[in-house]
Amino acid sequence: MSSAAAPQGASTVPEAPGEPRALRVALLGCGVVGTQVARLLATHGDALAARAGAPLDLVGIAVRDVAAPRDPAIDRALLTDDAGPLVDGADIVVEVMGGIEPARSLMLRAIAGGAAVVTANKALLAEDGPTLYRAADAAGVDICFEAAVAGAVPIVRPVRESLAGDHVRRVLGIVNGTTNYVLDRMATTGLELEEAVKEAQDLGYAEADPTADVEGYDAAAKAAILASLAFHTRVSITDVAREGITAVTADDVAWATQTGHVIKLLAIAEQTPDGVSARVHPALVPTTHPLAGVRGAFNAIFVEADAAGDLMFYGQGAGGAPTASAVLGDVVSAARHRVLGGKGPQESTYADLPILPPGAATTRYQVRVLVADRPGVLAQVARVLAENGVSIEAVRQAPGTGGDGSTVAANLIITTHAATEAALAATVDAVAGLGPVHEITSVLRVEGA
Ligand code: NDP
Ligand code: HSE
């Protein structure tokens, strides 16, 4: 069933003398984000028209179920479950339905018909963005995706345009609000992970199925997009080494506090002399680093560039209105190009750097080891690190309880200099095999020092 009138073709829109014709905007999706896009298009219509240089007419909204309850701000007459004809007559197509298909086919159809496309779909861009970018280039239309990384936080345009004259070395981001909320609650209340996830679900931050967030898939998609932009090289989600937060315990979080750190799920994209690496994993961040102060469900991206130095972009990375803000910024930008001519930047892949395999990046580590507290044990552990080529930066000792609880034991908290994942794994295996070692309690990367 379809209740929206099919949009008219470009030539049939009446144009008052001296006034630019209205641009037809087709919205694909009317969920958390789409509802707010439609609402802001209606409530800010005059201001948006003035900024865009032409009125923006919302000509239809594609949904799965036109009969489903909707926010009162939605004009139900615009709803349709037949997205194809809707995109055919549009000047700008806003895709906020999510998923791979039919989102990809609909955007390709829109582009082929000459429409500019605005999307928040990080999953699709990280999996198959180049197909869309190539099509947009061939058709000479814009494809904009500011909302795909960190919601309201402007980061795509700054990396792609504002920093185009600089050399970005590294991007470190807290790009998933759900996991940042969970880790923050664990740090401030001592909750275990499952309890904090349940709280995030009750508050509407986490989905009923939180897998994409807690396992790091959402952050990995954003890492791929950021790495591609920062290093002018195609990086897909399959190139991103990914580890979520499910192994982080309340004990890890408490120890992090004791050692002057917080645990954050970081998306890291960096360029080394050997190529580009992109990874997502939990990491200890010193409390003195700007990312450590990013609390609750907020996002922040820390960019290290040669000439600019360090930059940080901070704000709401999710939610209907914040994400709609980024979407509408793109809509205005695409509309200006329609009115004045020209087009936004195309995909830049000239550098085409090698993508480093997972595990190639070197990182500092903090290894917590529960050992028997007697002479010579520290020396034994230190020897194993040396034998594996892992250099110790600092060692701290704190009382512990070993084995059956009666043994005199100590927690050794060893911070290493940068080491490869392989060297660290071999070291940890060897340390675990030492007689006086009760347990390797945790191994966490340290970033942002
Ligand atoms: P929702 O699930 O809330 O909404 C999806 C909308 O798309 C619904 O209106 C749904 O219709 C419609 N839809 C889904 N599949 C189809 C289809 N096959 N045909 C027609 N309509 C369809 O998603 P969100 O608004 O949360 O997210 C949208 C996009 O924005 C995703 O790509 C997401 O990753 C991205 N994003 C979301 C953020 C957020 O905070 N939510 C933040 C940043 C990006 P119906 O209503 O009938 O079910
Ligand atoms: N689920 C994401 C988050 C929001 O928690 O940040 C969409 O990117």
Short mmCIF file of C-alpha atoms in Angstrom, two decimals, residues 50-436:
data_model
loop_
_atom_site.label_atom_id
_atom_site.label_comp_id
_atom_site.label_asym_id
_atom_site.label_seq_id
_atom_site.Cartn_x
_atom_site.Cartn_y
_atom_site.Cartn_z
CA ALA A 50 17.40 30.72 3.11
CA ARG A 51 20.62 28.82 3.77
CA ALA A 52 20.16 26.37 0.91
CA GLY A 53 19.11 29.04 -1.59
CA ALA A 54 15.84 27.26 -2.41
CA PRO A 55 12.87 25.88 -0.50
CA LEU A 56 13.24 22.24 0.51
CA ASP A 57 10.02 20.32 -0.09
CA LEU A 58 9.67 16.98 1.66
CA VAL A 59 7.82 15.06 -1.05
CA GLY A 60 7.54 11.63 0.55
CA ILE A 61 8.75 9.33 3.30
CA ALA A 62 9.43 5.67 2.61
CA VAL A 63 8.77 3.24 5.46
CA ARG A 64 8.13 -0.46 5.83
CA ASP A 65 4.73 -0.11 7.45
CA VAL A 66 2.66 2.95 6.52
CA ALA A 67 0.01 2.01 9.09
CA ALA A 68 2.40 1.95 12.05
CA PRO A 69 2.00 4.65 14.73
CA ARG A 70 4.17 7.73 14.03
CA ASP A 71 5.22 10.88 15.81
CA PRO A 72 2.51 13.58 15.44
CA ALA A 73 5.08 15.74 13.61
CA ILE A 74 4.90 13.33 10.66
CA ASP A 75 2.47 14.17 7.85
CA ARG A 76 1.01 10.72 7.24
CA ALA A 77 0.00 11.69 3.71
CA LEU A 78 3.71 11.62 2.83
CA LEU A 79 4.21 7.99 3.86
CA THR A 80 4.74 5.31 1.29
CA ASP A 81 5.99 1.75 1.29
CA ASP A 82 7.05 2.08 -2.34
CA ALA A 83 10.44 3.79 -2.15
CA GLY A 84 11.46 3.35 -5.81
CA PRO A 85 9.13 5.90 -7.43
CA LEU A 86 9.83 8.28 -4.57
CA VAL A 87 13.57 8.43 -5.28
CA ASP A 88 13.01 8.71 -9.04
CA GLY A 89 11.58 12.22 -8.86
CA ALA A 90 13.78 13.63 -6.10
CA ASP A 91 16.55 16.22 -6.13
CA ILE A 92 17.93 15.02 -2.79
CA VAL A 93 17.41 11.58 -1.28
CA VAL A 94 18.00 11.20 2.44
CA GLU A 95 18.65 7.56 3.37
CA VAL A 96 18.07 6.84 7.05
CA MET A 97 16.55 3.37 6.80
CA GLY A 98 19.80 1.57 7.62
CA GLY A 99 21.00 -1.90 6.56
CA ILE A 100 22.61 -2.92 3.29
CA GLU A 101 19.61 -3.65 1.08
CA PRO A 102 17.39 -2.07 -0.12
CA ALA A 103 19.30 1.04 1.05
CA ARG A 104 22.17 0.49 -1.44
CA SER A 105 19.91 -0.19 -4.45
CA LEU A 106 17.72 2.78 -3.65
CA MET A 107 20.70 5.12 -3.34
CA LEU A 108 22.16 3.82 -6.61
CA ARG A 109 18.78 4.36 -8.26
CA ALA A 110 18.61 7.89 -6.86
CA ILE A 111 22.14 8.67 -8.09
CA ALA A 112 21.40 7.23 -11.53
CA GLY A 113 18.39 9.53 -11.68
CA GLY A 114 20.59 12.55 -10.91
CA ALA A 115 19.70 13.03 -7.25
CA ALA A 116 22.18 13.93 -4.54
CA VAL A 117 22.26 11.45 -1.68
CA VAL A 118 22.64 12.05 2.04
CA THR A 119 23.07 9.00 4.23
CA ALA A 120 23.78 8.11 7.87
CA ASN A 121 24.39 4.48 7.00
CA LYS A 122 27.86 3.67 8.35
CA ALA A 123 27.32 -0.08 8.01
CA LEU A 124 26.77 0.23 4.27
CA LEU A 125 29.54 2.78 3.71
CA ALA A 126 32.06 0.67 5.62
CA GLU A 127 31.06 -2.43 3.67
CA ASP A 128 30.54 -1.09 0.18
CA GLY A 129 30.98 2.70 0.16
CA PRO A 130 33.15 2.74 -3.00
CA THR A 131 30.26 1.39 -5.11
CA LEU A 132 28.21 4.40 -4.09
CA TYR A 133 31.08 6.88 -4.38
CA ARG A 134 31.93 5.69 -7.90
CA ALA A 135 28.31 5.95 -8.99
CA ALA A 136 28.02 9.46 -7.54
CA ASP A 137 31.22 10.54 -9.31
CA ALA A 138 30.01 9.13 -12.62
CA ALA A 139 26.69 10.93 -12.25
CA GLY A 140 28.29 14.15 -11.01
CA VAL A 141 26.17 14.27 -7.86
CA ASP A 142 26.92 14.64 -4.18
CA ILE A 143 27.00 11.81 -1.70
CA CYS A 144 27.25 13.18 1.85
CA PHE A 145 27.55 11.20 5.07
CA GLU A 146 28.46 13.43 7.99
CA ALA A 147 25.95 11.62 10.23
CA ALA A 148 27.54 8.22 9.59
CA VAL A 149 30.36 8.88 12.08
CA ALA A 150 29.63 10.20 15.58
CA GLY A 151 26.12 11.55 14.93
CA ALA A 152 26.03 15.29 15.52
CA VAL A 153 29.79 15.66 15.89
CA PRO A 154 31.27 17.27 12.77
CA ILE A 155 34.15 14.97 11.88
CA VAL A 156 33.69 13.77 8.30
CA ARG A 157 33.84 17.26 6.84
CA PRO A 158 36.75 18.42 9.05
CA VAL A 159 38.86 15.37 8.17
CA ARG A 160 37.90 15.41 4.50
CA GLU A 161 37.95 19.16 3.86
CA SER A 162 39.34 21.27 6.71
CA LEU A 163 42.40 19.04 7.12
CA ALA A 164 42.92 18.45 3.39
CA GLY A 165 45.98 20.70 3.55
CA ASP A 166 47.57 18.86 6.45
CA HIS A 167 48.96 15.40 7.12
CA VAL A 168 46.88 13.41 9.59
CA ARG A 169 48.94 10.89 11.50
CA ARG A 170 46.40 9.35 13.81
CA VAL A 171 42.74 9.44 14.69
CA LEU A 172 41.64 8.17 18.10
CA GLY A 173 37.93 8.11 18.65
CA ILE A 174 35.25 7.29 21.15
CA VAL A 175 32.67 6.73 18.44
CA ASN A 176 30.13 4.51 20.16
CA GLY A 177 27.96 6.17 22.77
CA THR A 178 26.45 2.97 24.15
CA THR A 179 29.77 1.43 25.12
CA ASN A 180 31.07 4.71 26.48
CA TYR A 181 27.99 4.92 28.69
CA VAL A 182 28.50 1.34 29.85
CA LEU A 183 32.20 1.81 30.66
CA ASP A 184 31.51 5.13 32.36
CA ARG A 185 28.85 3.56 34.59
CA MET A 186 31.18 0.69 35.44
CA ALA A 187 33.82 3.25 36.48
CA THR A 188 31.54 5.46 38.52
CA THR A 189 29.33 2.85 40.20
CA GLY A 190 31.35 -0.38 40.17
CA LEU A 191 28.67 -2.16 38.11
CA GLU A 192 29.63 -5.29 36.20
CA LEU A 193 29.32 -5.09 32.40
CA GLU A 194 26.01 -6.99 32.15
CA GLU A 195 24.39 -4.71 34.74
CA ALA A 196 25.61 -1.57 32.98
CA VAL A 197 24.40 -2.87 29.59
CA LYS A 198 20.98 -3.60 31.11
CA GLU A 199 20.88 -0.04 32.44
CA ALA A 200 21.84 1.31 28.99
CA GLN A 201 19.01 -0.72 27.47
CA ASP A 202 16.50 0.57 30.04
CA LEU A 203 17.54 4.13 29.20
CA GLY A 204 17.21 3.52 25.45
CA TYR A 205 20.92 3.89 24.65
CA ALA A 206 21.49 0.22 23.85
CA GLU A 207 19.37 -1.84 21.48
CA ALA A 208 17.49 -4.93 22.69
CA ASP A 209 20.31 -6.79 20.90
CA PRO A 210 23.39 -4.77 21.89
CA THR A 211 25.83 -6.93 19.89
CA ALA A 212 26.73 -4.29 17.28
CA ASP A 213 27.73 -1.88 20.02
CA VAL A 214 29.35 -4.07 22.71
CA GLU A 215 31.21 -6.27 20.23
CA GLY A 216 32.62 -3.19 18.47
CA TYR A 217 31.03 -3.67 15.02
CA ASP A 218 29.47 -0.19 15.04
CA ALA A 219 32.79 1.41 16.05
CA ALA A 220 34.65 -0.67 13.46
CA ALA A 221 32.43 0.66 10.66
CA LYS A 222 33.18 4.21 11.80
CA ALA A 223 36.90 3.42 12.08
CA ALA A 224 36.90 2.23 8.47
CA ILE A 225 35.21 5.42 7.27
CA LEU A 226 37.57 7.65 9.26
CA ALA A 227 40.68 5.76 8.13
CA SER A 228 39.61 6.02 4.47
CA LEU A 229 39.11 9.77 4.77
CA ALA A 230 42.20 10.50 6.85
CA PHE A 231 44.64 8.48 4.77
CA HIS A 232 43.17 8.76 1.24
CA THR A 233 43.07 4.98 1.02
CA ARG A 234 40.15 2.58 0.82
CA VAL A 235 39.66 0.89 4.17
CA SER A 236 36.69 -1.43 4.59
CA ILE A 237 35.23 -2.88 7.77
CA THR A 238 36.95 -6.18 7.03
CA ASP A 239 40.32 -4.39 7.35
CA VAL A 240 39.56 -3.27 10.90
CA ALA A 241 40.88 -5.41 13.78
CA ARG A 242 37.96 -5.53 16.19
CA GLU A 243 37.60 -6.41 19.84
CA GLY A 244 34.55 -5.35 21.86
CA ILE A 245 34.14 -4.65 25.57
CA THR A 246 32.60 -7.95 26.67
CA ALA A 247 35.79 -9.11 28.41
CA VAL A 248 36.11 -5.93 30.51
CA THR A 249 35.34 -6.64 34.16
CA ALA A 250 34.49 -4.38 37.10
CA ASP A 251 37.87 -5.43 38.50
CA ASP A 252 39.67 -4.13 35.36
CA VAL A 253 37.83 -0.85 35.67
CA ALA A 254 38.71 -0.52 39.37
CA TRP A 255 42.40 -1.22 38.65
CA ALA A 256 42.34 1.30 35.83
CA THR A 257 41.21 3.93 38.31
CA GLN A 258 43.95 2.93 40.75
CA THR A 259 46.60 3.32 38.08
CA GLY A 260 45.36 6.71 36.85
CA HIS A 261 43.45 5.52 33.78
CA VAL A 262 39.94 5.05 32.47
CA ILE A 263 38.92 2.27 30.09
CA LYS A 264 37.45 3.43 26.79
CA LEU A 265 36.45 1.59 23.64
CA LEU A 266 38.64 3.30 21.05
CA ALA A 267 38.51 3.35 17.28
CA ILE A 268 42.07 3.99 16.14
CA ALA A 269 43.23 4.74 12.62
CA GLU A 270 46.89 5.47 12.09
CA GLN A 271 49.43 5.80 9.38
CA THR A 272 52.84 4.25 9.96
CA PRO A 273 55.80 4.03 7.57
CA ASP A 274 54.48 0.58 6.57
CA GLY A 275 50.90 1.56 5.80
CA VAL A 276 47.55 2.15 7.43
CA SER A 277 46.08 0.33 10.38
CA ALA A 278 42.57 0.56 11.77
CA ARG A 279 41.45 -1.14 14.96
CA VAL A 280 38.82 -1.07 17.64
CA HIS A 281 39.47 -2.32 21.14
CA PRO A 282 39.12 -1.32 24.78
CA ALA A 283 42.13 0.58 26.05
CA LEU A 284 43.44 2.24 29.17
CA VAL A 285 43.52 5.99 28.61
CA PRO A 286 45.42 8.16 31.12
CA THR A 287 43.04 10.42 33.07
CA THR A 288 45.11 13.38 31.84
CA HIS A 289 44.20 12.72 28.18
CA PRO A 290 41.27 14.76 26.77
CA LEU A 291 39.44 11.55 25.76
CA ALA A 292 39.37 10.38 29.39
CA GLY A 293 36.93 13.18 30.25
CA VAL A 294 34.36 12.03 27.68
CA ARG A 295 31.55 10.80 29.89
CA GLY A 296 28.21 9.06 29.46
CA ALA A 297 26.96 8.43 25.92
CA PHE A 298 29.03 11.24 24.41
CA ASN A 299 31.46 10.77 21.53
CA ALA A 300 34.79 12.45 20.84
CA ILE A 301 37.40 12.13 18.16
CA PHE A 302 41.00 13.16 18.79
CA VAL A 303 42.96 13.91 15.64
CA GLU A 304 46.74 14.21 15.54
CA ALA A 305 47.97 16.14 12.50
CA ASP A 306 51.43 17.43 11.57
CA ALA A 307 50.68 21.11 11.17
CA ALA A 308 47.44 21.51 13.12
CA GLY A 309 48.71 19.55 16.11
CA ASP A 310 46.07 17.89 18.26
CA LEU A 311 42.39 18.56 17.68
CA MET A 312 39.36 17.19 19.49
CA PHE A 313 35.77 17.03 18.27
CA TYR A 314 33.16 16.33 20.93
CA GLY A 315 29.39 15.96 21.18
CA GLN A 316 26.38 13.70 20.91
CA GLY A 317 27.14 10.73 18.73
CA ALA A 318 23.66 9.29 18.55
CA GLY A 319 19.98 10.01 19.00
CA GLY A 320 17.33 11.30 16.65
CA ALA A 321 17.77 15.08 16.85
CA PRO A 322 21.60 15.15 17.08
CA THR A 323 21.92 12.81 14.10
CA ALA A 324 19.27 14.75 12.18
CA SER A 325 21.34 17.89 12.72
CA ALA A 326 24.24 16.33 10.82
CA VAL A 327 21.89 14.98 8.13
CA LEU A 328 20.35 18.40 7.56
CA GLY A 329 23.76 20.05 7.35
CA ASP A 330 24.45 17.71 4.46
CA VAL A 331 21.05 18.39 2.91
CA VAL A 332 21.74 22.13 2.93
CA SER A 333 25.18 21.57 1.46
CA ALA A 334 23.81 19.36 -1.34
CA ALA A 335 20.99 21.84 -1.96
CA ARG A 336 23.46 24.73 -2.32
CA HIS A 337 25.26 22.77 -5.01
CA ARG A 338 21.96 22.21 -6.79
CA VAL A 339 21.22 25.89 -6.72
CA LEU A 340 24.66 27.35 -7.39
CA GLY A 341 26.26 24.47 -9.29
CA GLY A 342 29.32 22.51 -8.26
CA LYS A 343 29.66 19.48 -6.10
CA GLY A 344 31.26 18.39 -2.85
CA PRO A 345 34.52 16.43 -2.66
CA GLN A 346 34.66 13.03 -4.27
CA GLU A 347 36.26 9.95 -2.77
CA SER A 348 40.01 10.47 -2.40
CA THR A 349 42.06 7.29 -2.71
CA TYR A 350 45.18 8.63 -4.40
CA ALA A 351 47.52 7.48 -1.61
CA ASP A 352 46.36 3.85 -1.88
CA LEU A 353 48.53 2.84 1.08
CA PRO A 354 48.97 -0.77 2.12
CA ILE A 355 46.50 -1.89 4.78
CA LEU A 356 48.38 -3.51 7.63
CA PRO A 357 47.14 -6.88 8.86
CA PRO A 358 45.44 -7.17 12.26
CA GLY A 359 48.06 -7.31 15.01
CA ALA A 360 50.63 -5.28 13.07
CA ALA A 361 50.12 -2.15 15.13
CA THR A 362 52.36 -1.67 18.15
CA THR A 363 50.84 -0.57 21.43
CA ARG A 364 51.82 -0.13 25.03
CA TYR A 365 50.26 -2.70 27.32
CA GLN A 366 49.38 -2.98 30.97
CA VAL A 367 49.65 -6.58 32.19
CA ARG A 368 48.37 -7.49 35.64
CA VAL A 369 49.91 -10.65 37.09
CA LEU A 370 49.13 -12.30 40.42
CA VAL A 371 52.35 -13.87 41.74
CA ALA A 372 53.72 -15.45 44.88
CA ASP A 373 55.29 -12.65 46.94
CA ARG A 374 58.81 -13.92 47.50
CA PRO A 375 62.34 -12.94 46.51
CA GLY A 376 63.33 -13.27 42.85
CA VAL A 377 59.84 -13.50 41.35
CA LEU A 378 59.88 -10.05 39.81
CA ALA A 379 63.31 -10.81 38.30
CA GLN A 380 61.96 -14.04 36.78
CA VAL A 381 59.01 -12.22 35.21
CA ALA A 382 61.25 -9.41 33.95
CA ARG A 383 63.57 -11.94 32.33
CA VAL A 384 60.71 -13.45 30.34
CA LEU A 385 59.72 -10.04 29.03
CA ALA A 386 63.32 -9.34 28.02
CA GLU A 387 63.62 -12.73 26.30
CA ASN A 388 60.54 -11.88 24.20
CA GLY A 389 61.82 -8.44 23.26
CA VAL A 390 59.18 -6.61 25.28
CA SER A 391 60.55 -3.61 27.12
CA ILE A 392 59.20 -2.67 30.56
CA GLU A 393 58.23 0.97 31.06
CA ALA A 394 57.09 0.72 34.68
CA VAL A 395 56.26 -1.87 37.32
CA ARG A 396 54.08 -1.37 40.30
CA GLN A 397 53.29 -3.88 43.04
CA ALA A 398 50.19 -4.09 45.21
CA PRO A 399 49.15 -6.68 47.80
CA GLY A 400 47.03 -9.55 46.46
CA THR A 401 45.45 -12.77 47.55
CA GLY A 402 46.76 -15.85 45.81
CA GLY A 403 45.67 -19.39 45.16
CA ASP A 404 43.42 -20.63 47.95
CA GLY A 405 43.34 -17.21 49.60
CA SER A 406 45.90 -18.06 52.27
CA THR A 407 49.05 -17.62 50.14
CA VAL A 408 51.05 -14.41 50.40
CA ALA A 409 50.69 -12.91 46.95
CA ALA A 410 51.27 -9.71 45.05
CA ASN A 411 49.72 -8.03 42.04
CA LEU A 412 52.39 -6.95 39.60
CA ILE A 413 51.14 -4.23 37.31
CA ILE A 414 53.58 -4.10 34.42
CA THR A 415 53.37 -1.35 31.82
CA THR A 416 55.33 -2.07 28.66
CA HIS A 417 56.77 0.15 25.99
CA ALA A 418 55.16 -0.30 22.57
CA ALA A 419 55.14 -3.94 21.51
CA THR A 420 53.48 -5.95 18.78
CA GLU A 421 50.46 -8.05 19.64
CA ALA A 422 52.39 -11.20 18.74
CA ALA A 423 55.33 -10.35 21.02
CA LEU A 424 52.98 -9.51 23.85
CA ALA A 425 50.95 -12.71 23.41
CA ALA A 426 54.12 -14.83 23.47
CA THR A 427 55.30 -12.98 26.58
CA VAL A 428 52.03 -13.47 28.40
CA ASP A 429 52.04 -17.20 27.59
CA ALA A 430 55.57 -17.55 28.90
CA VAL A 431 54.87 -15.55 32.07
CA ALA A 432 51.76 -17.65 32.74
CA GLY A 433 53.96 -20.76 32.70
CA LEU A 434 56.26 -19.56 35.48
CA GLY A 435 55.95 -21.47 38.76
CA PRO A 436 55.38 -18.47 41.07
#
